[in-house]
mmCIF file with all atom_site columns, C-alpha atoms in Angstrom:
data_model
loop_
_atom_site.group_PDB
_atom_site.id
_atom_site.type_symbol
_atom_site.label_atom_id
_atom_site.label_alt_id
_atom_site.label_comp_id
_atom_site.label_asym_id
_atom_site.label_entity_id
_atom_site.label_seq_id
_atom_site.pdbx_PDB_ins_code
_atom_site.Cartn_x
_atom_site.Cartn_y
_atom_site.Cartn_z
_atom_site.occupancy
_atom_site.B_iso_or_equiv
_atom_site.pdbx_formal_charge
_atom_site.auth_seq_id
_atom_site.auth_comp_id
_atom_site.auth_asym_id
_atom_site.auth_atom_id
_atom_site.pdbx_PDB_model_num
ATOM 1   C CA . MET A 1 1   ? 11.434  -3.137  -23.713 1.00 0.00 ? 40  MET A CA 1
ATOM 2   C CA . LEU A 1 2   ? 14.063  -3.991  -21.144 1.00 0.00 ? 41  LEU A CA 1
ATOM 3   C CA . VAL A 1 3   ? 13.533  -2.729  -17.564 1.00 0.00 ? 42  VAL A CA 1
ATOM 4   C CA . LYS A 1 4   ? 15.370  -3.153  -14.469 1.00 0.00 ? 43  LYS A CA 1
ATOM 5   C CA . ILE A 1 5   ? 12.840  -2.509  -10.940 1.00 0.00 ? 44  ILE A CA 1
ATOM 6   C CA . LYS A 1 6   ? 13.861  -3.862  -7.484  1.00 0.00 ? 45  LYS A CA 1
ATOM 7   C CA . LEU A 1 7   ? 10.926  -5.407  -6.199  1.00 0.00 ? 46  LEU A CA 1
ATOM 8   C CA . ASN A 1 8   ? 10.839  -6.439  -2.611  1.00 0.00 ? 47  ASN A CA 1
ATOM 9   C CA . GLY A 1 9   ? 14.951  -5.860  -2.153  1.00 0.00 ? 48  GLY A CA 1
ATOM 10  C CA . GLN A 1 10  ? 15.189  -8.248  -5.193  1.00 0.00 ? 49  GLN A CA 1
ATOM 11  C CA . MET A 1 11  ? 16.311  -6.699  -8.914  1.00 0.00 ? 50  MET A CA 1
ATOM 12  C CA . ILE A 1 12  ? 14.799  -8.661  -11.738 1.00 0.00 ? 51  ILE A CA 1
ATOM 13  C CA . GLN A 1 13  ? 15.982  -7.164  -15.111 1.00 0.00 ? 52  GLN A CA 1
ATOM 14  C CA . GLU A 1 14  ? 13.163  -8.037  -18.071 1.00 0.00 ? 53  GLU A CA 1
ATOM 15  C CA . ASP A 1 15  ? 11.655  -6.987  -21.161 1.00 0.00 ? 54  ASP A CA 1
ATOM 16  C CA . VAL A 1 16  ? 7.849   -6.066  -20.964 1.00 0.00 ? 55  VAL A CA 1
ATOM 17  C CA . HIS A 1 17  ? 5.447   -4.385  -23.010 1.00 0.00 ? 56  HIS A CA 1
ATOM 18  C CA . PRO A 1 18  ? 5.906   -1.091  -23.286 1.00 0.00 ? 57  PRO A CA 1
ATOM 19  C CA . GLN A 1 19  ? 2.031   -0.549  -22.239 1.00 0.00 ? 58  GLN A CA 1
ATOM 20  C CA . THR A 1 20  ? 1.971   -3.345  -19.437 1.00 0.00 ? 59  THR A CA 1
ATOM 21  C CA . LEU A 1 21  ? 0.737   -1.516  -16.148 1.00 0.00 ? 60  LEU A CA 1
ATOM 22  C CA . LEU A 1 22  ? 2.400   -1.841  -13.172 1.00 0.00 ? 61  LEU A CA 1
ATOM 23  C CA . LEU A 1 23  ? -0.394  -3.585  -11.181 1.00 0.00 ? 62  LEU A CA 1
ATOM 24  C CA . ASP A 1 24  ? -0.557  -6.910  -14.000 1.00 0.00 ? 63  ASP A CA 1
ATOM 25  C CA . TRP A 1 25  ? 3.700   -7.118  -13.458 1.00 0.00 ? 64  TRP A CA 1
ATOM 26  C CA . LEU A 1 26  ? 3.255   -6.861  -9.862  1.00 0.00 ? 65  LEU A CA 1
ATOM 27  C CA . ARG A 1 27  ? 0.756   -9.529  -10.145 1.00 0.00 ? 66  ARG A CA 1
ATOM 28  C CA . ASP A 1 28  ? 2.669   -11.931 -12.503 1.00 0.00 ? 67  ASP A CA 1
ATOM 29  C CA . HIS A 1 29  ? 5.972   -11.411 -10.212 1.00 0.00 ? 68  HIS A CA 1
ATOM 30  C CA . GLY A 1 30  ? 3.241   -12.787 -6.962  1.00 0.00 ? 69  GLY A CA 1
ATOM 31  C CA . CYS A 1 31  ? 2.518   -9.483  -5.322  1.00 0.00 ? 70  CYS A CA 1
ATOM 32  C CA . TYR A 1 32  ? -1.356  -10.547 -5.001  1.00 0.00 ? 71  TYR A CA 1
ATOM 33  C CA . SER A 1 33  ? -1.617  -7.929  -2.384  1.00 0.00 ? 72  SER A CA 1
ATOM 34  C CA . VAL A 1 34  ? -1.264  -5.235  -5.082  1.00 0.00 ? 73  VAL A CA 1
ATOM 35  C CA . LYS A 1 35  ? -5.716  -5.670  -5.879  1.00 0.00 ? 74  LYS A CA 1
ATOM 36  C CA . ARG A 1 36  ? -7.371  -4.331  -9.417  1.00 0.00 ? 75  ARG A CA 1
ATOM 37  C CA . GLY A 1 37  ? -10.517 -2.603  -7.660  1.00 0.00 ? 76  GLY A CA 1
ATOM 38  C CA . CYS A 1 38  ? -11.970 0.550   -9.673  1.00 0.00 ? 77  CYS A CA 1
ATOM 39  C CA . GLU A 1 39  ? -9.273  0.828   -12.855 1.00 0.00 ? 78  GLU A CA 1
ATOM 40  C CA . THR A 1 40  ? -9.848  4.706   -12.393 1.00 0.00 ? 79  THR A CA 1
ATOM 41  C CA . ALA A 1 41  ? -7.644  5.069   -9.850  1.00 0.00 ? 80  ALA A CA 1
ATOM 42  C CA . ASN A 1 42  ? -9.803  6.154   -7.332  1.00 0.00 ? 81  ASN A CA 1
ATOM 43  C CA . CYS A 1 43  ? -10.213 3.512   -5.042  1.00 0.00 ? 82  CYS A CA 1
ATOM 44  C CA . GLY A 1 44  ? -6.606  2.567   -3.323  1.00 0.00 ? 83  GLY A CA 1
ATOM 45  C CA . LEU A 1 45  ? -6.436  -1.129  -3.806  1.00 0.00 ? 84  LEU A CA 1
ATOM 46  C CA . CYS A 1 46  ? -3.808  -0.967  -5.803  1.00 0.00 ? 85  CYS A CA 1
ATOM 47  C CA . THR A 1 47  ? -0.961  1.106   -3.736  1.00 0.00 ? 86  THR A CA 1
ATOM 48  C CA . VAL A 1 48  ? 2.307   0.219   -3.390  1.00 0.00 ? 87  VAL A CA 1
ATOM 49  C CA . TRP A 1 49  ? 5.348   2.393   -2.415  1.00 0.00 ? 88  TRP A CA 1
ATOM 50  C CA . LEU A 1 50  ? 7.328   3.685   -5.591  1.00 0.00 ? 89  LEU A CA 1
ATOM 51  C CA . ASP A 1 51  ? 11.005  5.032   -4.282  1.00 0.00 ? 90  ASP A CA 1
ATOM 52  C CA . GLU A 1 52  ? 9.159   4.962   -0.921  1.00 0.00 ? 91  GLU A CA 1
ATOM 53  C CA . LYS A 1 53  ? 6.438   7.197   -1.753  1.00 0.00 ? 92  LYS A CA 1
ATOM 54  C CA . PRO A 1 54  ? 2.463   5.589   -2.144  1.00 0.00 ? 93  PRO A CA 1
ATOM 55  C CA . ILE A 1 55  ? 1.374   5.326   -5.737  1.00 0.00 ? 94  ILE A CA 1
ATOM 56  C CA . LEU A 1 56  ? -1.007  3.725   -7.405  1.00 0.00 ? 95  LEU A CA 1
ATOM 57  C CA . SER A 1 57  ? 0.148   1.221   -9.458  1.00 0.00 ? 96  SER A CA 1
ATOM 58  C CA . CYS A 1 58  ? -3.078  0.599   -11.976 1.00 0.00 ? 97  CYS A CA 1
ATOM 59  C CA . ALA A 1 59  ? -2.148  3.655   -13.032 1.00 0.00 ? 98  ALA A CA 1
ATOM 60  C CA . MET A 1 60  ? 1.376   3.498   -13.950 1.00 0.00 ? 99  MET A CA 1
ATOM 61  C CA . LEU A 1 61  ? 3.227   1.748   -16.702 1.00 0.00 ? 100 LEU A CA 1
ATOM 62  C CA . VAL A 1 62  ? 5.719   -0.525  -15.201 1.00 0.00 ? 101 VAL A CA 1
ATOM 63  C CA . SER A 1 63  ? 8.185   0.887   -18.056 1.00 0.00 ? 102 SER A CA 1
ATOM 64  C CA . ARG A 1 64  ? 8.083   3.963   -15.654 1.00 0.00 ? 103 ARG A CA 1
ATOM 65  C CA . CYS A 1 65  ? 9.732   2.137   -13.196 1.00 0.00 ? 104 CYS A CA 1
ATOM 66  C CA . ASN A 1 66  ? 12.850  0.979   -14.828 1.00 0.00 ? 105 ASN A CA 1
ATOM 67  C CA . GLY A 1 67  ? 15.637  1.794   -12.595 1.00 0.00 ? 106 GLY A CA 1
ATOM 68  C CA . HIS A 1 68  ? 13.525  2.230   -9.341  1.00 0.00 ? 107 HIS A CA 1
ATOM 69  C CA . ALA A 1 69  ? 12.552  0.258   -6.296  1.00 0.00 ? 108 ALA A CA 1
ATOM 70  C CA . ILE A 1 70  ? 9.132   -1.116  -5.912  1.00 0.00 ? 109 ILE A CA 1
ATOM 71  C CA . VAL A 1 71  ? 7.978   -1.964  -2.722  1.00 0.00 ? 110 VAL A CA 1
ATOM 72  C CA . THR A 1 72  ? 4.453   -4.189  -1.720  1.00 0.00 ? 111 THR A CA 1
ATOM 73  C CA . LEU A 1 73  ? 2.897   -5.742  1.289   1.00 0.00 ? 112 LEU A CA 1
ATOM 74  C CA . GLU A 1 74  ? 4.816   -8.579  0.821   1.00 0.00 ? 113 GLU A CA 1
ATOM 75  C CA . GLY A 1 75  ? 7.778   -7.055  1.158   1.00 0.00 ? 114 GLY A CA 1
ATOM 76  C CA . MET A 1 76  ? 6.690   -5.397  4.847   1.00 0.00 ? 115 MET A CA 1
ATOM 77  C CA . GLN A 1 77  ? 5.679   -8.334  5.916   1.00 0.00 ? 116 GLN A CA 1
ATOM 78  C CA . GLU A 1 78  ? 6.893   -8.158  9.406   1.00 0.00 ? 117 GLU A CA 1
ATOM 79  C CA . GLN A 1 79  ? 5.240   -4.677  10.427  1.00 0.00 ? 118 GLN A CA 1
ATOM 80  C CA . ALA A 1 80  ? 2.162   -5.972  8.612   1.00 0.00 ? 119 ALA A CA 1
ATOM 81  C CA . LYS A 1 81  ? 1.671   -7.978  11.132  1.00 0.00 ? 120 LYS A CA 1
ATOM 82  C CA . GLU A 1 82  ? 2.211   -5.463  13.393  1.00 0.00 ? 121 GLU A CA 1
ATOM 83  C CA . PHE A 1 83  ? -0.779  -3.364  12.050  1.00 0.00 ? 122 PHE A CA 1
ATOM 84  C CA . ALA A 1 84  ? -3.031  -6.462  11.905  1.00 0.00 ? 123 ALA A CA 1
ATOM 85  C CA . HIS A 1 85  ? -3.719  -7.349  15.420  1.00 0.00 ? 124 HIS A CA 1
ATOM 86  C CA . PHE A 1 86  ? -4.353  -3.368  15.998  1.00 0.00 ? 125 PHE A CA 1
ATOM 87  C CA . MET A 1 87  ? -6.617  -4.044  12.897  1.00 0.00 ? 126 MET A CA 1
ATOM 88  C CA . ALA A 1 88  ? -7.932  -7.246  14.507  1.00 0.00 ? 127 ALA A CA 1
ATOM 89  C CA . ASN A 1 89  ? -8.289  -5.718  18.383  1.00 0.00 ? 128 ASN A CA 1
ATOM 90  C CA . GLN A 1 90  ? -10.793 -2.557  16.502  1.00 0.00 ? 129 GLN A CA 1
ATOM 91  C CA . GLY A 1 91  ? -12.795 -5.328  14.583  1.00 0.00 ? 130 GLY A CA 1
ATOM 92  C CA . ALA A 1 92  ? -11.755 -3.079  11.269  1.00 0.00 ? 131 ALA A CA 1
ATOM 93  C CA . GLU A 1 93  ? -10.954 -6.299  9.241   1.00 0.00 ? 132 GLU A CA 1
ATOM 94  C CA . GLN A 1 94  ? -14.187 -7.493  6.884   1.00 0.00 ? 133 GLN A CA 1
ATOM 95  C CA . CYS A 1 95  ? -13.520 -8.880  3.395   1.00 0.00 ? 134 CYS A CA 1
ATOM 96  C CA . GLY A 1 96  ? -9.988  -7.645  4.053   1.00 0.00 ? 135 GLY A CA 1
ATOM 97  C CA . PHE A 1 97  ? -10.310 -6.715  0.012   1.00 0.00 ? 136 PHE A CA 1
ATOM 98  C CA . CYS A 1 98  ? -9.262  -3.390  0.912   1.00 0.00 ? 137 CYS A CA 1
ATOM 99  C CA . THR A 1 99  ? -6.740  -3.704  3.357   1.00 0.00 ? 138 THR A CA 1
ATOM 100 C CA . PRO A 1 100 ? -3.471  -4.225  1.409   1.00 0.00 ? 139 PRO A CA 1
ATOM 101 C CA . GLY A 1 101 ? -3.534  -0.761  0.200   1.00 0.00 ? 140 GLY A CA 1
ATOM 102 C CA . LEU A 1 102 ? -5.367  0.449   3.071   1.00 0.00 ? 141 LEU A CA 1
ATOM 103 C CA . ILE A 1 103 ? -1.540  -0.412  4.969   1.00 0.00 ? 142 ILE A CA 1
ATOM 104 C CA . MET A 1 104 ? 0.322   0.510   2.199   1.00 0.00 ? 143 MET A CA 1
ATOM 105 C CA . ASN A 1 105 ? -0.709  4.221   2.435   1.00 0.00 ? 144 ASN A CA 1
ATOM 106 C CA . VAL A 1 106 ? -0.994  4.158   6.389   1.00 0.00 ? 145 VAL A CA 1
ATOM 107 C CA . PHE A 1 107 ? 2.413   3.542   6.331   1.00 0.00 ? 146 PHE A CA 1
ATOM 108 C CA . ALA A 1 108 ? 3.422   6.015   4.007   1.00 0.00 ? 147 ALA A CA 1
ATOM 109 C CA . MET A 1 109 ? 1.740   8.243   6.177   1.00 0.00 ? 148 MET A CA 1
ATOM 110 C CA . GLU A 1 110 ? 4.092   7.208   9.395   1.00 0.00 ? 149 GLU A CA 1
ATOM 111 C CA . LYS A 1 111 ? 6.661   8.033   7.464   1.00 0.00 ? 150 LYS A CA 1
ATOM 112 C CA . GLU A 1 112 ? 5.306   11.601  5.962   1.00 0.00 ? 151 GLU A CA 1
ATOM 113 C CA . LEU A 1 113 ? 3.485   12.668  8.977   1.00 0.00 ? 152 LEU A CA 1
ATOM 114 C CA . LYS A 1 114 ? 4.189   12.683  12.371  1.00 0.00 ? 153 LYS A CA 1
ATOM 115 C CA . ASN A 1 115 ? 1.821   12.655  15.067  1.00 0.00 ? 154 ASN A CA 1
ATOM 116 C CA . PRO A 1 116 ? -1.098  13.826  12.884  1.00 0.00 ? 155 PRO A CA 1
ATOM 117 C CA . THR A 1 117 ? -4.667  15.171  13.716  1.00 0.00 ? 156 THR A CA 1
ATOM 118 C CA . GLU A 1 118 ? -7.469  12.945  13.166  1.00 0.00 ? 157 GLU A CA 1
ATOM 119 C CA . ASP A 1 119 ? -8.179  15.193  10.414  1.00 0.00 ? 158 ASP A CA 1
ATOM 120 C CA . GLU A 1 120 ? -4.813  15.040  9.158   1.00 0.00 ? 159 GLU A CA 1
ATOM 121 C CA . ILE A 1 121 ? -5.371  10.803  9.324   1.00 0.00 ? 160 ILE A CA 1
ATOM 122 C CA . LYS A 1 122 ? -8.932  11.194  7.278   1.00 0.00 ? 161 LYS A CA 1
ATOM 123 C CA . GLU A 1 123 ? -7.420  13.851  4.560   1.00 0.00 ? 162 GLU A CA 1
ATOM 124 C CA . TYR A 1 124 ? -4.231  11.203  3.771   1.00 0.00 ? 163 TYR A CA 1
ATOM 125 C CA . LEU A 1 125 ? -6.982  8.226   3.250   1.00 0.00 ? 164 LEU A CA 1
ATOM 126 C CA . ALA A 1 126 ? -9.307  9.550   1.405   1.00 0.00 ? 165 ALA A CA 1
ATOM 127 C CA . GLY A 1 127 ? -8.488  7.717   -1.585  1.00 0.00 ? 166 GLY A CA 1
ATOM 128 C CA . ASN A 1 128 ? -8.730  4.300   0.042   1.00 0.00 ? 167 ASN A CA 1
ATOM 129 C CA . LEU A 1 129 ? -12.177 2.859   -0.258  1.00 0.00 ? 168 LEU A CA 1
ATOM 130 C CA . CYS A 1 130 ? -13.878 0.376   1.938   1.00 0.00 ? 169 CYS A CA 1
ATOM 131 C CA . ARG A 1 131 ? -17.458 -1.139  1.218   1.00 0.00 ? 170 ARG A CA 1
ATOM 132 C CA . CYS A 1 132 ? -17.237 -2.878  4.361   1.00 0.00 ? 171 CYS A CA 1
ATOM 133 C CA . THR A 1 133 ? -16.503 -1.291  7.331   1.00 0.00 ? 172 THR A CA 1
ATOM 134 C CA . GLY A 1 134 ? -17.925 2.076   7.650   1.00 0.00 ? 173 GLY A CA 1
ATOM 135 C CA . TYR A 1 135 ? -14.294 3.158   8.634   1.00 0.00 ? 174 TYR A CA 1
ATOM 136 C CA . MET A 1 136 ? -14.435 4.030   12.330  1.00 0.00 ? 175 MET A CA 1
ATOM 137 C CA . SER A 1 137 ? -12.872 0.821   12.876  1.00 0.00 ? 176 SER A CA 1
ATOM 138 C CA . GLN A 1 138 ? -10.438 1.214   11.056  1.00 0.00 ? 177 GLN A CA 1
ATOM 139 C CA . LEU A 1 139 ? -9.691  4.892   11.920  1.00 0.00 ? 178 LEU A CA 1
ATOM 140 C CA . ARG A 1 140 ? -9.428  3.795   16.019  1.00 0.00 ? 179 ARG A CA 1
ATOM 141 C CA . ALA A 1 141 ? -6.860  1.093   14.865  1.00 0.00 ? 180 ALA A CA 1
ATOM 142 C CA . ILE A 1 142 ? -4.930  3.293   12.813  1.00 0.00 ? 181 ILE A CA 1
ATOM 143 C CA . LYS A 1 143 ? -4.708  5.636   16.054  1.00 0.00 ? 182 LYS A CA 1
ATOM 144 C CA . ALA A 1 144 ? -3.365  3.171   17.840  1.00 0.00 ? 183 ALA A CA 1
ATOM 145 C CA . TYR A 1 145 ? -1.058  1.916   15.849  1.00 0.00 ? 184 TYR A CA 1
ATOM 146 C CA . LEU A 1 146 ? 0.372   5.615   15.614  1.00 0.00 ? 185 LEU A CA 1
ATOM 147 C CA . ASN A 1 147 ? 0.020   5.855   19.012  1.00 0.00 ? 186 ASN A CA 1
ATOM 148 C CA . ARG A 1 148 ? 1.827   2.220   19.844  1.00 0.00 ? 187 ARG A CA 1
ATOM 149 C CA . GLY A 1 149 ? 4.848   4.015   21.177  1.00 0.00 ? 188 GLY A CA 1
ATOM 150 C CA . GLU A 1 150 ? 2.927   6.094   24.061  1.00 0.00 ? 189 GLU A CA 1
ATOM 151 C CA . GLN A 1 151 ? 1.740   3.373   25.211  1.00 0.00 ? 190 GLN A CA 1
ATOM 152 C CA . SER A 1 152 ? 2.857   1.505   28.798  1.00 0.00 ? 191 SER A CA 1
#
């Protein structure tokens, strides 16, 4: 099946097997930030943006992305560098395996919610599993990142 997908700003057109998962296709195209974690669409490690909305790439066929734009963390490096400082300052970085999916959802939340409460942040990111941090340092980093414009 011929697909045409804009990946991180670059148009790609190629034949794909109809049952190819988006996660596998992205990794085949060098997007190694996209991780396979649970294979049940429950952990958030494979989060990418489809037309600027977060989706789980392990639960999406690449054929369904034909004519759409996909963004992975590789396509958001400058913004990711800024966020990384907040994670490091709060000790929120442990093994880092879950971080790319978390970051993609934080950036989506930032676009969608204005001045989210702590409960709204927790609800929005509930599908991002982390086995190392205990979440509190991540939550502090996210709140500091979202409030960065208010700091003097």
